[in-house]
GROMACS .gro file of C-alpha atoms in nm:
model
  368
    1MET     CA    1  -0.024  -0.015  -0.006
    2ASN     CA    2   0.120   0.355  -0.025
    3LYS     CA    3   0.033   0.662   0.164
    4ILE     CA    4  -0.310   0.838   0.100
    5ASN     CA    5  -0.252   1.256   0.048
    6GLU     CA    6  -0.364   1.527   0.261
    7GLU     CA    7  -0.649   1.582   0.025
    8GLN     CA    8  -0.729   1.205   0.076
    9MET     CA    9  -0.713   1.211   0.437
   10ALA     CA   10  -0.945   1.548   0.477
   11SER     CA   11  -1.224   1.366   0.266
   12LEU     CA   12  -1.137   1.065   0.492
   13ALA     CA   13  -1.224   1.270   0.801
   14LEU     CA   14  -1.551   1.417   0.667
   15GLU     CA   15  -1.640   1.028   0.564
   16LEU     CA   16  -1.589   0.923   0.920
   17ASN     CA   17  -1.751   1.203   1.130
   18THR     CA   18  -2.038   1.159   0.886
   19VAL     CA   19  -2.073   0.783   0.984
   20ARG     CA   20  -1.975   0.909   1.374
   21ASP     CA   21  -2.240   1.189   1.385
   22LYS     CA   22  -2.517   0.931   1.214
   23GLN     CA   23  -2.461   0.685   1.511
   24LEU     CA   24  -2.464   0.969   1.786
   25SER     CA   25  -2.763   1.125   1.630
   26GLU     CA   26  -2.947   0.758   1.726
   27VAL     CA   27  -2.827   0.712   2.095
   28GLY     CA   28  -3.120   0.703   2.325
   29GLN     CA   29  -3.337   0.503   2.507
   30THR     CA   30  -3.247   0.168   2.316
   31ASP     CA   31  -2.873   0.228   2.430
   32ALA     CA   32  -2.979   0.302   2.821
   33ASN     CA   33  -3.168  -0.020   2.802
   34TYR     CA   34  -2.894  -0.195   2.645
   35ILE     CA   35  -2.638  -0.113   2.894
   36ARG     CA   36  -2.900  -0.148   3.211
   37ASN     CA   37  -2.954  -0.484   3.079
   38LEU     CA   38  -2.630  -0.600   3.086
   39ILE     CA   39  -2.541  -0.449   3.456
   40LYS     CA   40  -2.841  -0.644   3.586
   41LEU     CA   41  -2.692  -0.959   3.403
   42GLN     CA   42  -2.356  -0.890   3.550
   43ARG     CA   43  -2.445  -0.867   3.870
   44SER     CA   44  -2.710  -1.201   3.869
   45ALA     CA   45  -2.387  -1.379   3.725
   46GLU     CA   46  -2.175  -1.280   4.034
   47ILE     CA   47  -2.470  -1.386   4.281
   48ILE     CA   48  -2.509  -1.728   4.132
   49GLY     CA   49  -2.124  -1.760   4.107
   50ARG     CA   50  -2.056  -1.690   4.499
   51THR     CA   51  -2.345  -1.894   4.555
   52LEU     CA   52  -2.235  -2.179   4.289
   53ILE     CA   53  -1.911  -2.188   4.461
   54LEU     CA   54  -1.944  -2.146   4.825
   55LEU     CA   55  -2.195  -2.489   4.750
   56GLY     CA   56  -1.868  -2.634   4.602
   57PHE     CA   57  -1.833  -2.845   4.887
   58ILE     CA   58  -2.163  -3.077   4.764
   59THR     CA   59  -1.995  -3.166   4.419
   60PRO     CA   60  -1.669  -3.002   4.245
   61ILE     CA   61  -1.918  -2.966   3.976
   62LEU     CA   62  -2.120  -2.688   4.138
   63TRP     CA   63  -1.765  -2.504   4.248
   64VAL     CA   64  -1.666  -2.508   3.824
   65PHE     CA   65  -1.991  -2.330   3.688
   66GLY     CA   66  -1.965  -2.129   4.007
   67VAL     CA   67  -1.628  -2.019   3.899
   68LEU     CA   68  -1.732  -1.969   3.548
   69SER     CA   69  -2.035  -1.746   3.641
   70LEU     CA   70  -1.820  -1.521   3.843
   71SER     CA   71  -1.547  -1.536   3.566
   72LEU     CA   72  -1.875  -1.399   3.331
   73SER     CA   73  -1.939  -1.132   3.592
   74LYS     CA   74  -1.607  -0.981   3.598
   75ILE     CA   75  -1.546  -1.038   3.207
   76LEU     CA   76  -1.909  -0.829   3.159
   77ASP     CA   77  -1.802  -0.543   3.442
   78ASN     CA   78  -1.441  -0.507   3.294
   79MET     CA   79  -1.515  -0.519   2.934
   80GLU     CA   80  -1.891  -0.455   2.816
   81ILE     CA   81  -1.948  -0.256   3.137
   82GLY     CA   82  -1.662  -0.060   3.267
   83HIS     CA   83  -1.444  -0.016   2.990
   84ASN     CA   84  -1.740   0.160   2.759
   85VAL     CA   85  -1.856   0.353   3.098
   86LEU     CA   86  -1.526   0.490   3.161
   87HIS     CA   87  -1.523   0.606   2.806
   88GLY     CA   88  -1.755   0.806   2.874
   89GLN     CA   89  -1.975   0.639   2.627
   90TYR     CA   90  -2.314   0.674   2.878
   91ASP     CA   91  -2.271   1.024   3.041
   92TRP     CA   92  -2.559   1.143   2.826
   93MET     CA   93  -2.785   0.908   3.087
   94ASN     CA   94  -2.664   1.162   3.380
   95ASP     CA   95  -2.726   0.812   3.569
   96PRO     CA   96  -2.553   0.853   3.931
   97TYR     CA   97  -2.392   0.526   3.881
   98ILE     CA   98  -2.322   0.437   3.489
   99ASN     CA   99  -2.116   0.755   3.470
  100SER     CA  100  -1.716   0.761   3.381
  101GLN     CA  101  -1.627   1.044   3.654
  102LYS     CA  102  -1.799   0.792   3.930
  103PHE     CA  103  -1.774   0.438   3.795
  104GLU     CA  104  -1.554   0.225   3.972
  105TRP     CA  105  -1.556  -0.169   3.828
  106ASP     CA  106  -1.383  -0.506   3.975
  107ILE     CA  107  -1.062  -0.472   3.900
  108ALA     CA  108  -0.711  -0.351   4.130
  109CYS     CA  109  -0.673  -0.051   3.890
  110ASP     CA  110  -0.840   0.248   3.970
  111ALA     CA  111  -1.094   0.375   3.766
  112ALA     CA  112  -0.981   0.727   3.854
  113SER     CA  113  -0.609   0.625   3.749
  114TRP     CA  114  -0.723   0.460   3.408
  115ARG     CA  115  -0.940   0.697   3.266
  116ARG     CA  116  -0.689   0.978   3.340
  117VAL     CA  117  -0.407   0.802   3.191
  118HIS     CA  118  -0.598   0.517   2.918
  119ASN     CA  119  -0.869   0.797   2.776
  120TYR     CA  120  -0.605   1.023   2.697
  121GLU     CA  121  -0.279   0.900   2.626
  122HIS     CA  122  -0.334   0.543   2.452
  123HIS     CA  123  -0.626   0.700   2.247
  124THR     CA  124  -0.495   1.057   2.134
  125TYR     CA  125  -0.119   0.885   2.081
  126THR     CA  126  -0.185   0.539   1.940
  127ASN     CA  127   0.137   0.356   1.808
  128ILE     CA  128   0.342   0.623   1.854
  129ILE     CA  129   0.640   0.488   1.970
  130GLY     CA  130   0.790   0.698   2.280
  131LYS     CA  131   0.401   0.834   2.328
  132ASP     CA  132   0.153   0.512   2.374
  133ARG     CA  133   0.312   0.359   2.671
  134ASP     CA  134   0.076   0.129   2.615
  135PHE     CA  135   0.281   0.011   2.300
  136GLY     CA  136   0.403  -0.316   2.468
  137TYR     CA  137   0.320  -0.191   2.852
  138GLY     CA  138   0.675  -0.106   2.899
  139LEU     CA  139   0.791  -0.492   2.925
  140LEU     CA  140   0.770  -0.652   2.631
  141ARG     CA  141   0.978  -0.526   2.299
  142LEU     CA  142   0.731  -0.571   1.970
  143SER     CA  143   0.859  -0.374   1.708
  144ASN     CA  144   1.241  -0.276   1.626
  145ASP     CA  145   1.185   0.041   1.717
  146TYR     CA  146   1.328  -0.045   2.072
  147PRO     CA  147   1.673  -0.125   2.091
  148TRP     CA  148   1.741  -0.512   2.193
  149ARG     CA  149   1.831  -0.604   2.518
  150LEU     CA  150   1.910  -0.981   2.694
  151LYS     CA  151   1.638  -0.981   2.889
  152ASN     CA  152   1.384  -0.974   2.598
  153LEU     CA  153   1.487  -1.353   2.530
  154TRP     CA  154   1.239  -1.442   2.778
  155GLN     CA  155   0.967  -1.211   2.694
  156SER     CA  156   0.743  -1.489   2.626
  157VAL     CA  157   0.784  -1.584   2.954
  158ILE     CA  158   0.733  -1.240   3.112
  159TYR     CA  159   0.404  -1.213   2.883
  160PHE     CA  160   0.235  -1.545   3.007
  161ILE     CA  161   0.282  -1.396   3.347
  162LEU     CA  162   0.196  -1.105   3.254
  163SER     CA  163  -0.139  -1.213   3.097
  164VAL     CA  164  -0.214  -1.374   3.432
  165LEU     CA  165  -0.198  -1.127   3.639
  166PHE     CA  166  -0.300  -0.853   3.380
  167GLN     CA  167  -0.539  -0.638   3.594
  168TRP     CA  168  -0.234  -0.632   3.832
  169GLY     CA  169  -0.020  -0.531   3.527
  170VAL     CA  170  -0.285  -0.283   3.431
  171SER     CA  171  -0.269  -0.083   3.754
  172PHE     CA  172   0.086  -0.044   3.777
  173HIS     CA  173   0.111   0.098   3.446
  174GLU     CA  174  -0.221   0.331   3.441
  175LEU     CA  175  -0.038   0.442   3.796
  176ALA     CA  176   0.263   0.555   3.557
  177GLY     CA  177   0.419   0.284   3.855
  178GLU     CA  178   0.800   0.272   3.636
  179ARG     CA  179   0.816   0.643   3.758
  180VAL     CA  180   0.656   0.659   4.085
  181PHE     CA  181   0.834   0.361   4.272
  182PHE     CA  182   1.153   0.365   4.047
  183GLY     CA  183   1.220   0.732   3.960
  184LYS     CA  184   1.238   0.638   3.599
  185LYS     CA  185   1.094   0.970   3.452
  186LYS     CA  186   1.116   1.126   3.139
  187ASP     CA  187   1.215   1.477   3.090
  188ASN     CA  188   0.973   1.612   2.885
  189ARG     CA  189   0.723   1.439   3.070
  190GLU     CA  190   0.460   1.595   3.322
  191SER     CA  191   0.203   1.499   3.552
  192LYS     CA  192  -0.064   1.684   3.704
  193THR     CA  193  -0.118   1.397   4.012
  194SER     CA  194   0.179   1.371   4.241
  195ASP     CA  195   0.330   1.083   4.340
  196GLU     CA  196   0.191   1.032   4.658
  197GLN     CA  197  -0.141   1.043   4.502
  198LEU     CA  198  -0.093   0.754   4.295
  199LYS     CA  199   0.036   0.539   4.550
  200LYS     CA  200  -0.263   0.606   4.724
  201ALA     CA  201  -0.480   0.473   4.485
  202PHE     CA  202  -0.304   0.204   4.395
  203PHE     CA  203  -0.274   0.048   4.731
  204SER     CA  204  -0.605   0.164   4.834
  205LYS     CA  205  -0.783   0.020   4.500
  206GLY     CA  206  -0.594  -0.282   4.515
  207GLY     CA  207  -0.619  -0.354   4.881
  208ARG     CA  208  -0.997  -0.337   4.844
  209GLN     CA  209  -0.976  -0.590   4.589
  210ILE     CA  210  -0.743  -0.837   4.775
  211ALA     CA  211  -0.992  -0.768   5.083
  212LYS     CA  212  -1.283  -0.863   4.902
  213ASP     CA  213  -1.204  -1.148   4.665
  214TYR     CA  214  -0.916  -1.350   4.965
  215ILE     CA  215  -1.050  -1.230   5.291
  216LEU     CA  216  -1.414  -1.081   5.327
  217PHE     CA  217  -1.583  -1.347   5.137
  218PRO     CA  218  -1.324  -1.676   5.212
  219ALA     CA  219  -1.408  -1.556   5.557
  220LEU     CA  220  -1.769  -1.554   5.506
  221ALA     CA  221  -1.779  -1.897   5.376
  222GLY     CA  222  -1.684  -2.004   5.729
  223PRO     CA  223  -1.518  -2.388   5.692
  224PHE     CA  224  -1.535  -2.343   5.349
  225PHE     CA  225  -1.302  -2.056   5.353
  226LEU     CA  226  -1.052  -2.305   5.096
  227TRP     CA  227  -1.329  -2.300   4.845
  228VAL     CA  228  -1.430  -1.985   4.814
  229LEU     CA  229  -1.069  -1.847   4.757
  230ALA     CA  230  -0.942  -2.096   4.549
  231GLY     CA  231  -1.287  -2.028   4.354
  232ASN     CA  232  -1.211  -1.661   4.371
  233LEU     CA  233  -0.870  -1.685   4.249
  234ALA     CA  234  -0.952  -1.900   3.961
  235ALA     CA  235  -1.205  -1.668   3.829
  236ASN     CA  236  -0.911  -1.395   3.846
  237ILE     CA  237  -0.727  -1.571   3.638
  238ILE     CA  238  -0.966  -1.649   3.383
  239ARG     CA  239  -1.065  -1.282   3.369
  240ASN     CA  240  -0.671  -1.170   3.338
  241LEU     CA  241  -0.631  -1.424   3.056
  242TRP     CA  242  -0.934  -1.301   2.868
  243THR     CA  243  -0.877  -0.973   2.878
  244SER     CA  244  -0.527  -0.941   2.803
  245THR     CA  245  -0.580  -1.179   2.512
  246ILE     CA  246  -0.869  -0.964   2.373
  247ILE     CA  247  -0.684  -0.653   2.446
  248PHE     CA  248  -0.373  -0.784   2.262
  249CYS     CA  249  -0.534  -0.897   1.957
  250GLY     CA  250  -0.704  -0.550   1.877
  251HIS     CA  251  -0.319  -0.350   1.902
  252PHE     CA  252  -0.008  -0.645   1.808
  253THR     CA  253  -0.141  -0.846   1.544
  254SER     CA  254   0.084  -0.855   1.206
  255GLY     CA  255  -0.008  -0.558   1.000
  256SER     CA  256  -0.036  -0.320   1.305
  257PHE     CA  257   0.145   0.008   1.179
  258THR     CA  258   0.389   0.217   1.430
  259PHE     CA  259   0.436   0.566   1.427
  260THR     CA  260   0.763   0.807   1.535
  261GLU     CA  261   0.634   1.138   1.719
  262LYS     CA  262   0.795   1.366   1.395
  263GLU     CA  263   0.534   1.197   1.201
  264CYS     CA  264   0.230   1.314   1.414
  265GLU     CA  265   0.339   1.661   1.512
  266ASN     CA  266   0.031   1.856   1.416
  267GLU     CA  267  -0.157   1.565   1.228
  268SER     CA  268  -0.502   1.655   1.110
  269LYS     CA  269  -0.823   1.508   1.202
  270GLY     CA  270  -0.810   1.298   0.900
  271HIS     CA  271  -0.432   1.174   0.957
  272TRP     CA  272  -0.556   1.087   1.285
  273TYR     CA  273  -0.791   0.888   1.219
  274TYR     CA  274  -0.596   0.739   0.949
  275ARG     CA  275  -0.367   0.655   1.198
  276GLN     CA  276  -0.586   0.501   1.373
  277MET     CA  277  -0.749   0.267   1.151
  278LEU     CA  278  -0.336   0.152   1.037
  279GLY     CA  279  -0.260   0.036   1.406
  280SER     CA  280  -0.578  -0.148   1.522
  281ALA     CA  281  -0.705  -0.481   1.448
  282ASN     CA  282  -1.050  -0.657   1.475
  283ILE     CA  283  -1.177  -0.965   1.541
  284THR     CA  284  -1.466  -1.162   1.356
  285GLY     CA  285  -1.674  -1.367   1.557
  286GLY     CA  286  -2.072  -1.361   1.681
  287LYS     CA  287  -2.310  -1.151   1.880
  288VAL     CA  288  -2.237  -1.345   2.212
  289PHE     CA  289  -1.840  -1.339   2.179
  290HIS     CA  290  -1.856  -0.940   2.085
  291ILE     CA  291  -2.025  -0.885   2.432
  292LEU     CA  292  -1.746  -1.070   2.627
  293THR     CA  293  -1.485  -0.863   2.463
  294GLY     CA  294  -1.687  -0.526   2.558
  295HIS     CA  295  -1.690  -0.498   2.168
  296LEU     CA  296  -1.330  -0.405   2.142
  297SER     CA  297  -1.367  -0.707   1.914
  298PHE     CA  298  -1.427  -0.410   1.657
  299GLN     CA  299  -1.081  -0.222   1.789
  300VAL     CA  300  -1.040  -0.014   1.481
  301GLU     CA  301  -1.402   0.144   1.531
  302HIS     CA  302  -1.314   0.183   1.928
  303HIS     CA  303  -0.996   0.343   1.831
  304LEU     CA  304  -1.176   0.596   1.570
  305PHE     CA  305  -1.474   0.620   1.822
  306PRO     CA  306  -1.459   0.581   2.132
  307ASP     CA  307  -1.707   0.793   2.252
  308VAL     CA  308  -1.984   0.586   2.079
  309PRO     CA  309  -2.194   0.334   2.240
  310ALA     CA  310  -1.926   0.017   2.176
  311HIS     CA  311  -2.253  -0.213   2.095
  312ARG     CA  312  -2.292   0.007   1.780
  313TYR     CA  313  -1.968  -0.076   1.642
  314VAL     CA  314  -2.107  -0.393   1.476
  315ALA     CA  315  -2.316  -0.178   1.223
  316MET     CA  316  -2.068   0.128   1.200
  317SER     CA  317  -1.786  -0.171   1.107
  318LYS     CA  318  -1.958  -0.248   0.761
  319GLU     CA  319  -1.968   0.148   0.689
  320VAL     CA  320  -1.562   0.164   0.818
  321LYS     CA  321  -1.459  -0.105   0.629
  322GLU     CA  322  -1.642   0.014   0.297
  323ILE     CA  323  -1.454   0.344   0.316
  324ALA     CA  324  -1.106   0.172   0.445
  325GLU     CA  325  -1.145  -0.009   0.086
  326LYS     CA  326  -1.206   0.329  -0.109
  327TYR     CA  327  -0.897   0.499   0.039
  328GLY     CA  328  -0.678   0.150   0.015
  329ILE     CA  329  -0.629   0.144   0.350
  330PRO     CA  330  -0.571  -0.210   0.536
  331TYR     CA  331  -0.823  -0.328   0.706
  332ASN     CA  332  -0.692  -0.536   0.955
  333THR     CA  333  -0.926  -0.805   1.086
  334GLY     CA  334  -0.976  -1.218   1.123
  335GLY     CA  335  -1.063  -1.510   1.342
  336PHE     CA  336  -0.983  -1.499   1.675
  337ALA     CA  337  -0.718  -1.759   1.656
  338LYS     CA  338  -0.576  -1.609   1.373
  339GLN     CA  339  -0.504  -1.265   1.505
  340TYR     CA  340  -0.402  -1.439   1.849
  341PHE     CA  341  -0.128  -1.649   1.681
  342SER     CA  342  -0.003  -1.353   1.519
  343VAL     CA  343   0.039  -1.230   1.848
  344LEU     CA  344   0.192  -1.476   2.006
  345LYS     CA  345   0.450  -1.476   1.696
  346ARG     CA  346   0.519  -1.121   1.765
  347VAL     CA  347   0.603  -1.153   2.073
  348PHE     CA  348   0.833  -1.435   2.035
  349TYR     CA  349   0.962  -1.270   1.724
  350PHE     CA  350   1.103  -0.969   1.863
  351SER     CA  351   1.238  -1.117   2.188
  352PHE     CA  352   1.559  -1.182   1.911
  353PRO     CA  353   1.743  -0.866   1.805
  354VAL     CA  354   1.601  -0.917   1.420
  355ARG     CA  355   1.530  -0.604   1.166
  356GLY     CA  356   1.216  -0.657   1.144
  357ASN     CA  357   0.990  -0.803   0.834
  358LYS     CA  358   0.859  -0.496   0.699
  359THR     CA  359   0.538  -0.680   0.561
  360LEU     CA  360   0.440  -0.785   0.885
  361TYR     CA  361   0.554  -0.473   1.077
  362PRO     CA  362   0.520  -0.225   0.865
  363LYS     CA  363   0.594   0.104   0.983
  364TYR     CA  364   0.466   0.478   0.893
  365ASN     CA  365   0.767   0.588   0.768
  366GLU     CA  366   0.873   0.292   0.554
  367LEU     CA  367   0.527   0.369   0.355
  368GLU     CA  368   0.583   0.589  -0.023
   0.00000   0.00000   0.00000
């Protein structure tokens, strides 16, 4: 593919703005009903899950179904509900709970810290090396934009550990823990929130999660303390593995472009849209699959329209794909197995001091 010119970028912006404006003009009671029903389902799944885990002493089958139900609850809370509410997709409802400024989710990461960093930093500077800290989460070398280091040899193991402990990885990352705890601060990076405030948020939220899942609920179970403790731990691990996998499939598949800071200076809205499309990837699947991913299986659309209720990405994706084809922009999509395998391949590939395959791991500055 070749780069599109400034005139095409301006036209691209107009067309994508039209897609966005059309959907936002239709937002209303249907969307409110949708998110409220999802919250009811999530809460029901939690109650059922915790009850069945407690009854696991009767038969292990009940414990297994309890773990799965609690996992479902945590996945829905984090993905289709929490992630999207914190993006402000439902702020128009003026609901005291379903509100980006007040919502708190069932995860170790403090919602305010995540909203402050993720919503601005990642969505503004998507895949810009040196600006988007989500690219590799500071742990993984996923392009040769970064120099190879000996520690990268075992980054496949690091990736597995990160996936298992993903809620804690996200919490540490959104806190900018490498700066707060280890003093690794860039000269040009400023924070309006003090290190003390960030530490307080990190330990306060993380402590509450530990107390809830590993002390309070197990203690309430009395003699079945270990059953509940193990069930909560298993549900958290399942949730962590699922969320990390979906998020990595949306960002780090083959074909996802990287960009330099210089290339994105004073970029137009059209160039910003263009960069989002080149740096994102979708996953094909059915309705239930998309709900479980928080509709991040439409990562292209989410990066283009982060403030639009995510369940609308299904309809929007058809128009976005047509627009991409019109301008010759790659529309990165594929089945779950294909996309996940490409993520694993990328993690392994860049664990070695390779130059980088321009076709699989393209850079914007290498386009003509």
